[in-house]
Short mmCIF file of C-alpha atoms and ligand atoms in Angstrom, two decimals:
data_model
loop_
_atom_site.label_atom_id
_atom_site.label_comp_id
_atom_site.label_asym_id
_atom_site.label_seq_id
_atom_site.Cartn_x
_atom_site.Cartn_y
_atom_site.Cartn_z
CA MET B 309 87.00 103.16 95.41
CA PHE B 310 85.82 106.03 93.27
CA ALA B 311 88.51 105.64 90.52
CA SER B 312 86.44 103.31 88.44
CA LEU B 313 83.49 105.75 88.12
CA GLU B 314 82.91 107.75 84.97
CA LYS B 315 83.20 111.50 85.31
CA LYS B 316 79.42 112.12 85.48
CA GLU B 317 78.93 109.47 88.09
CA LYS B 318 81.77 110.87 90.16
CA ASP B 319 80.19 114.28 90.04
CA ILE B 320 76.96 113.11 91.24
CA THR B 321 78.59 111.02 94.08
CA VAL B 322 80.54 114.19 95.12
CA ASP B 323 77.28 116.34 95.11
CA ALA B 324 75.51 113.68 97.36
CA MET B 325 78.22 113.89 99.87
CA GLU B 326 77.43 115.71 103.13
CA GLU B 327 80.08 117.60 105.27
CA ARG B 328 80.26 116.43 108.95
CA LYS B 329 82.40 118.10 111.49
CA VAL B 330 83.28 115.65 114.23
CA PRO B 331 85.18 116.79 117.46
CA LYS B 332 88.20 114.94 118.81
CA GLY B 333 87.52 111.79 120.73
CA GLN B 334 84.15 110.56 119.23
CA TRP B 335 83.14 107.23 117.77
CA VAL B 336 81.93 107.67 114.29
CA ILE B 337 81.34 103.99 113.79
CA LYS B 338 80.88 101.20 116.34
CA GLN B 339 81.44 97.61 115.53
CA GLY B 340 78.25 95.56 115.28
CA ASP B 341 75.91 98.62 114.51
CA ASP B 342 73.93 98.87 111.40
CA GLY B 343 75.50 101.30 108.87
CA ASP B 344 74.14 103.73 106.46
CA ASN B 345 77.14 105.94 105.26
CA LEU B 346 80.55 105.54 104.17
CA TYR B 347 82.96 108.33 104.94
CA VAL B 348 85.87 110.12 103.10
CA VAL B 349 88.28 112.07 105.45
CA HIS B 350 88.75 115.69 104.48
CA GLU B 351 90.51 116.82 107.57
CA GLY B 352 91.87 115.28 110.63
CA SER B 353 92.83 111.79 111.69
CA LEU B 354 91.06 108.72 113.09
CA GLU B 355 91.78 105.28 114.62
CA CYS B 356 90.14 102.10 113.59
CA TYR B 357 89.79 99.32 116.27
CA LYS B 358 88.58 95.73 115.56
CA ARG B 359 87.49 93.08 118.05
CA PHE B 360 88.43 89.75 116.47
CA SER B 361 86.67 87.54 118.98
CA LYS B 362 84.22 88.05 121.78
CA ASN B 363 86.41 87.82 124.68
CA GLU B 364 89.27 89.96 123.18
CA GLU B 365 89.96 93.63 123.60
CA PRO B 366 89.54 95.54 120.35
CA LYS B 367 92.99 96.05 118.61
CA LEU B 368 94.03 99.17 116.84
CA VAL B 369 94.16 97.90 112.97
CA LYS B 370 94.51 101.23 111.14
CA THR B 371 94.77 104.92 111.29
CA TYR B 372 93.12 107.27 108.71
CA GLY B 373 94.10 110.67 107.31
CA PRO B 374 92.89 113.12 104.54
CA GLY B 375 91.91 111.27 101.34
CA ASP B 376 91.20 107.88 103.15
CA SER B 377 87.94 106.38 103.15
CA PHE B 378 86.18 103.99 105.55
CA GLY B 379 82.66 102.28 106.28
CA GLU B 380 82.29 100.90 102.97
CA LEU B 381 81.76 97.15 104.10
CA ALA B 382 78.45 97.51 105.74
CA LEU B 383 77.19 99.10 102.44
CA LEU B 384 78.92 96.74 100.21
CA TYR B 385 77.72 93.58 101.95
CA ASN B 386 74.64 94.65 103.87
CA ALA B 387 76.52 93.64 107.05
CA PRO B 388 77.01 95.05 110.47
CA ARG B 389 79.92 97.34 110.94
CA ALA B 390 83.10 95.26 111.03
CA ALA B 391 85.15 97.61 113.20
CA SER B 392 84.96 100.78 115.12
CA ILE B 393 86.34 104.10 114.22
CA LYS B 394 87.03 107.08 116.50
CA THR B 395 88.41 110.55 115.82
CA VAL B 396 91.80 111.39 117.23
CA THR B 397 91.63 115.08 116.28
CA ASP B 398 88.85 117.46 115.17
CA CYS B 399 87.70 116.03 111.91
CA VAL B 400 85.91 117.12 108.81
CA LEU B 401 84.32 114.16 106.98
CA PHE B 402 82.26 113.73 103.83
CA ALA B 403 79.44 111.23 104.37
CA LEU B 404 77.93 109.26 101.33
CA ASP B 405 74.55 107.96 102.00
CA ARG B 406 73.49 104.09 101.11
CA GLU B 407 71.21 105.11 98.42
CA THR B 408 73.49 106.97 96.36
CA PHE B 409 76.15 104.33 96.88
CA ASN B 410 73.85 101.58 96.01
CA ASN B 411 72.78 103.46 92.87
CA ILE B 412 76.22 104.52 91.59
CA VAL B 413 79.14 103.11 93.33
CA LYS B 414 78.06 99.63 94.59
CA ASP B 415 77.90 97.59 91.26
CA ALA B 416 81.19 98.73 89.92
CA GLU B 417 83.02 98.24 93.26
CA VAL B 418 81.57 94.79 93.75
CA LYS B 419 82.76 93.74 90.26
CA ARG B 420 86.17 95.27 90.70
CA ARG B 421 86.44 93.52 94.08
CA GLU B 422 85.53 90.09 92.56
CA ARG B 423 87.95 90.42 89.65
CA PHE B 424 90.58 91.56 91.92
CA GLU B 425 90.12 88.63 94.53
CA HIS B 426 90.35 86.33 91.57
CA ILE B 427 93.81 87.79 90.82
CA VAL B 428 95.18 88.02 94.29
CA SER B 429 94.01 84.43 95.09
CA LYS B 430 96.61 83.36 92.74
CA VAL B 431 99.42 85.22 94.42
CA GLU B 432 101.18 82.98 96.89
CA LEU B 433 103.07 85.84 98.31
CA LEU B 434 99.96 87.52 99.59
CA ASP B 435 98.49 84.44 101.35
CA SER B 436 99.43 85.67 104.73
CA VAL B 437 98.11 89.08 104.21
CA ASP B 438 95.00 89.97 106.33
CA PRO B 439 92.07 89.64 103.90
CA TYR B 440 90.85 93.20 104.46
CA GLU B 441 94.29 94.68 103.63
CA ARG B 442 94.38 92.30 100.65
CA SER B 443 91.25 93.64 99.36
CA LYS B 444 92.73 97.23 99.81
CA ILE B 445 95.46 96.44 97.43
CA ALA B 446 92.88 96.90 94.75
CA ASP B 447 92.73 100.59 95.78
CA VAL B 448 96.49 101.30 95.33
CA ALA B 449 97.45 99.04 92.50
CA MET B 450 97.56 100.52 89.03
CA PRO B 451 96.72 98.34 85.97
CA VAL B 452 99.54 98.22 83.53
CA LYS B 453 99.52 96.66 79.88
CA ALA B 454 102.53 95.26 78.12
CA LYS B 455 102.86 93.99 74.57
CA ALA B 456 104.91 90.85 73.68
CA GLY B 457 108.59 92.06 73.43
CA ASP B 458 108.25 95.12 75.65
CA TYR B 459 110.91 95.54 78.43
CA VAL B 460 108.81 96.13 81.55
CA ILE B 461 112.09 96.63 83.49
CA LYS B 462 115.62 97.43 82.25
CA GLN B 463 118.57 96.27 84.09
CA GLY B 464 120.63 99.26 85.57
CA GLU B 465 117.69 101.71 85.66
CA PRO B 466 116.38 103.13 88.75
CA GLY B 467 113.18 101.42 89.89
CA ASP B 468 110.22 102.54 92.03
CA LYS B 469 107.52 99.95 91.06
CA PHE B 470 106.60 96.38 92.01
CA TYR B 471 104.62 94.37 89.50
CA ILE B 472 102.22 91.45 89.96
CA ILE B 473 101.26 89.41 86.87
CA GLU B 474 97.50 89.30 86.26
CA ASP B 475 97.84 87.60 82.71
CA GLY B 476 100.63 86.70 80.27
CA HIS B 477 104.33 85.50 80.54
CA ALA B 478 107.67 87.12 80.97
CA VAL B 479 111.34 86.34 81.37
CA ALA B 480 114.03 88.03 83.31
CA THR B 481 117.39 88.40 81.61
CA LYS B 482 120.63 89.51 82.93
CA VAL B 483 124.30 89.73 81.95
CA LEU B 484 125.84 87.26 84.17
CA HIS B 485 129.28 87.86 85.80
CA GLY B 486 132.03 87.44 83.26
CA LYS B 487 129.70 87.11 80.23
CA LYS B 488 128.89 89.49 77.33
CA ASP B 489 125.26 88.92 76.50
CA PRO B 490 122.17 88.81 78.74
CA GLU B 491 120.75 85.21 79.45
CA VAL B 492 117.44 84.16 80.63
CA VAL B 493 117.45 83.74 84.43
CA TYR B 494 113.78 83.45 85.39
CA GLU B 495 110.58 82.64 83.83
CA TYR B 496 107.23 84.28 85.03
CA LYS B 497 103.61 83.25 84.76
CA PRO B 498 100.24 84.68 86.17
CA GLY B 499 100.36 85.21 89.95
CA ASP B 500 104.19 85.73 89.96
CA TYR B 501 105.76 89.05 90.96
CA PHE B 502 108.95 90.94 90.22
CA GLY B 503 110.68 94.30 90.60
CA GLU B 504 110.94 93.89 94.44
CA LEU B 505 114.75 94.16 94.61
CA ALA B 506 115.25 97.83 93.57
CA LEU B 507 112.55 98.63 96.27
CA LEU B 508 113.89 96.42 99.02
CA LYS B 509 117.71 97.54 98.48
CA GLY B 510 117.45 100.91 97.06
CA GLU B 511 119.56 99.68 94.14
CA PRO B 512 119.22 100.03 90.31
CA ARG B 513 117.15 97.31 88.55
CA ALA B 514 119.19 93.89 88.76
CA ALA B 515 117.74 92.36 85.62
CA ASN B 516 115.60 93.04 82.48
CA VAL B 517 112.07 91.78 82.58
CA ILE B 518 110.65 91.07 79.05
CA ALA B 519 107.10 90.36 78.24
CA LYS B 520 106.87 87.15 76.23
CA THR B 521 103.10 87.56 75.42
CA ASP B 522 100.83 90.55 75.89
CA MET B 523 100.55 91.12 79.56
CA ALA B 524 98.19 92.56 82.20
CA LEU B 525 99.96 93.66 85.30
CA LEU B 526 99.29 95.35 88.48
CA ALA B 527 101.93 97.96 89.65
CA LEU B 528 102.38 99.31 92.98
CA ASP B 529 104.50 102.44 93.59
CA ARG B 530 107.12 102.64 96.50
CA GLU B 531 104.75 104.07 98.85
CA ALA B 532 101.88 101.65 98.27
CA PHE B 533 104.60 98.77 98.27
CA ASN B 534 105.82 99.89 101.82
CA ARG B 535 102.26 100.28 103.09
CA VAL B 536 100.87 97.12 101.98
CA LEU B 537 103.74 94.79 101.69
CA GLY B 538 105.77 96.24 104.46
CA PRO B 539 104.73 93.38 106.87
CA LEU B 540 106.01 90.86 104.17
CA THR B 541 109.48 92.34 103.89
CA ASP B 542 111.01 89.36 105.66
CA ILE B 543 109.26 86.91 103.15
CA LEU B 544 110.21 88.89 100.19
CA LYS B 545 113.96 89.06 101.37
CA ARG B 546 113.98 85.23 102.00
CA ASN B 547 112.56 84.71 98.48
CA THR B 548 115.40 86.47 96.90
CA LYS B 549 117.59 83.46 97.54
CA LYS B 550 116.15 82.04 94.29
CA TYR B 551 118.11 84.37 92.46
CA GLU B 552 121.52 83.44 94.07
CA LYS B 553 122.55 80.92 91.46
CA PHE B 554 122.19 83.79 88.72
CA MET B 555 124.19 86.60 89.90
P1 CMP L 1878 82.41 98.92 107.89
O1 CMP L 1878 82.22 97.52 108.24
O2 CMP L 1878 81.20 99.55 107.27
O3 CMP L 1878 82.63 99.84 109.24
C1 CMP L 1878 83.90 99.74 109.88
C2 CMP L 1878 84.99 99.98 108.80
O4 CMP L 1878 86.38 99.83 109.37
C3 CMP L 1878 84.92 98.95 107.69
O5 CMP L 1878 83.76 99.21 106.98
C4 CMP L 1878 86.31 99.27 106.97
O6 CMP L 1878 86.05 100.43 106.27
C5 CMP L 1878 87.12 99.74 108.11
N1 CMP L 1878 88.28 98.62 108.45
C6 CMP L 1878 89.41 98.96 108.58
N2 CMP L 1878 90.13 97.81 108.81
C7 CMP L 1878 89.37 96.76 108.92
C8 CMP L 1878 89.55 95.46 109.08
N3 CMP L 1878 90.74 94.80 109.39
N4 CMP L 1878 88.36 94.74 108.99
C9 CMP L 1878 87.26 95.18 108.76
N5 CMP L 1878 86.99 96.52 108.66
C10 CMP L 1878 88.10 97.44 108.64
P1 CMP L 1879 114.60 94.41 90.49
O1 CMP L 1879 116.12 94.51 90.63
O2 CMP L 1879 113.80 95.51 91.12
O3 CMP L 1879 114.18 94.53 88.78
C1 CMP L 1879 114.51 93.37 88.11
C2 CMP L 1879 113.81 92.32 88.64
O4 CMP L 1879 114.14 90.95 88.02
C3 CMP L 1879 114.42 92.00 90.14
O5 CMP L 1879 113.92 93.12 90.88
C4 CMP L 1879 113.70 90.58 90.33
O6 CMP L 1879 112.45 90.73 90.74
C5 CMP L 1879 113.91 90.02 89.02
N1 CMP L 1879 114.92 88.90 88.89
C6 CMP L 1879 114.66 87.65 88.33
N2 CMP L 1879 115.73 86.96 88.30
C7 CMP L 1879 116.78 87.73 88.94
C8 CMP L 1879 118.17 87.47 89.23
N3 CMP L 1879 118.65 86.37 88.75
N4 CMP L 1879 118.82 88.40 89.74
C9 CMP L 1879 118.21 89.58 90.02
N5 CMP L 1879 116.91 89.88 89.87
C10 CMP L 1879 116.20 88.97 89.19
#
């Protein structure tokens, strides 16, 4: 969330943060309450529970550890807390107040989320991901640029990144069985993804992916891929059938 800030803004934000020691077993946030702070975890771990409807028991939706942040939604959207968060060990948190958040972080964060929502709404693969988790992809995805003609992926190399196309077009090429030269086996447009096979199978890259135009991509490393797209592994595997005729 703070990645898009300039250095000066980051320094002001860090200075404004207040250390809070919270013992094990306490609620830091209760769903439905008003909220005036967002928190960054310095030490310890916490659990997040969300009640999805009135008659339902709250469900554990997430755990937090050092470096994670939470409690941003109430500040971003002036809404009641959307979930409850409890310490499971003694914790040291840094709290950022609403005023500093509004002055420094909010505008950039709202813009970044809007831009990102626009991109991910085009990615069919992500349709079934919980909207909150989907919005968190913005926090872990790295923007990558490619120029027309660049090899974004080279067949045979080790791979540890998964790509989503924000803008531009690409082709996958591959040396097919019994042939000498690579042939085009797939064409990509905005909203498509590639680079999942090396991560799913732990094998070298199975094809080249070459930019046909200048491109804007979002890259997820292995850790982010597993965390965010882990629940989609079955869908990703099923989708690899589309490559079968070009092996
Ligand atoms: P906020 O609504 O301010 O307070 C509760 C926090 O829980 C929320 O911000 C998010 O940071 C966090 N949270 C984690 N998972 C979810 C979820 N699935 N839906 C809503 N909030 C979530
Ligand atoms: P990966 O093997 O990680 O890197 C190359 C990517 O090209 C691969 O993942 C797929 O996303 C994509 N690709 C497109 N067509 C094919 C194909 N016929 N065989 C294998 N990979 C393909």
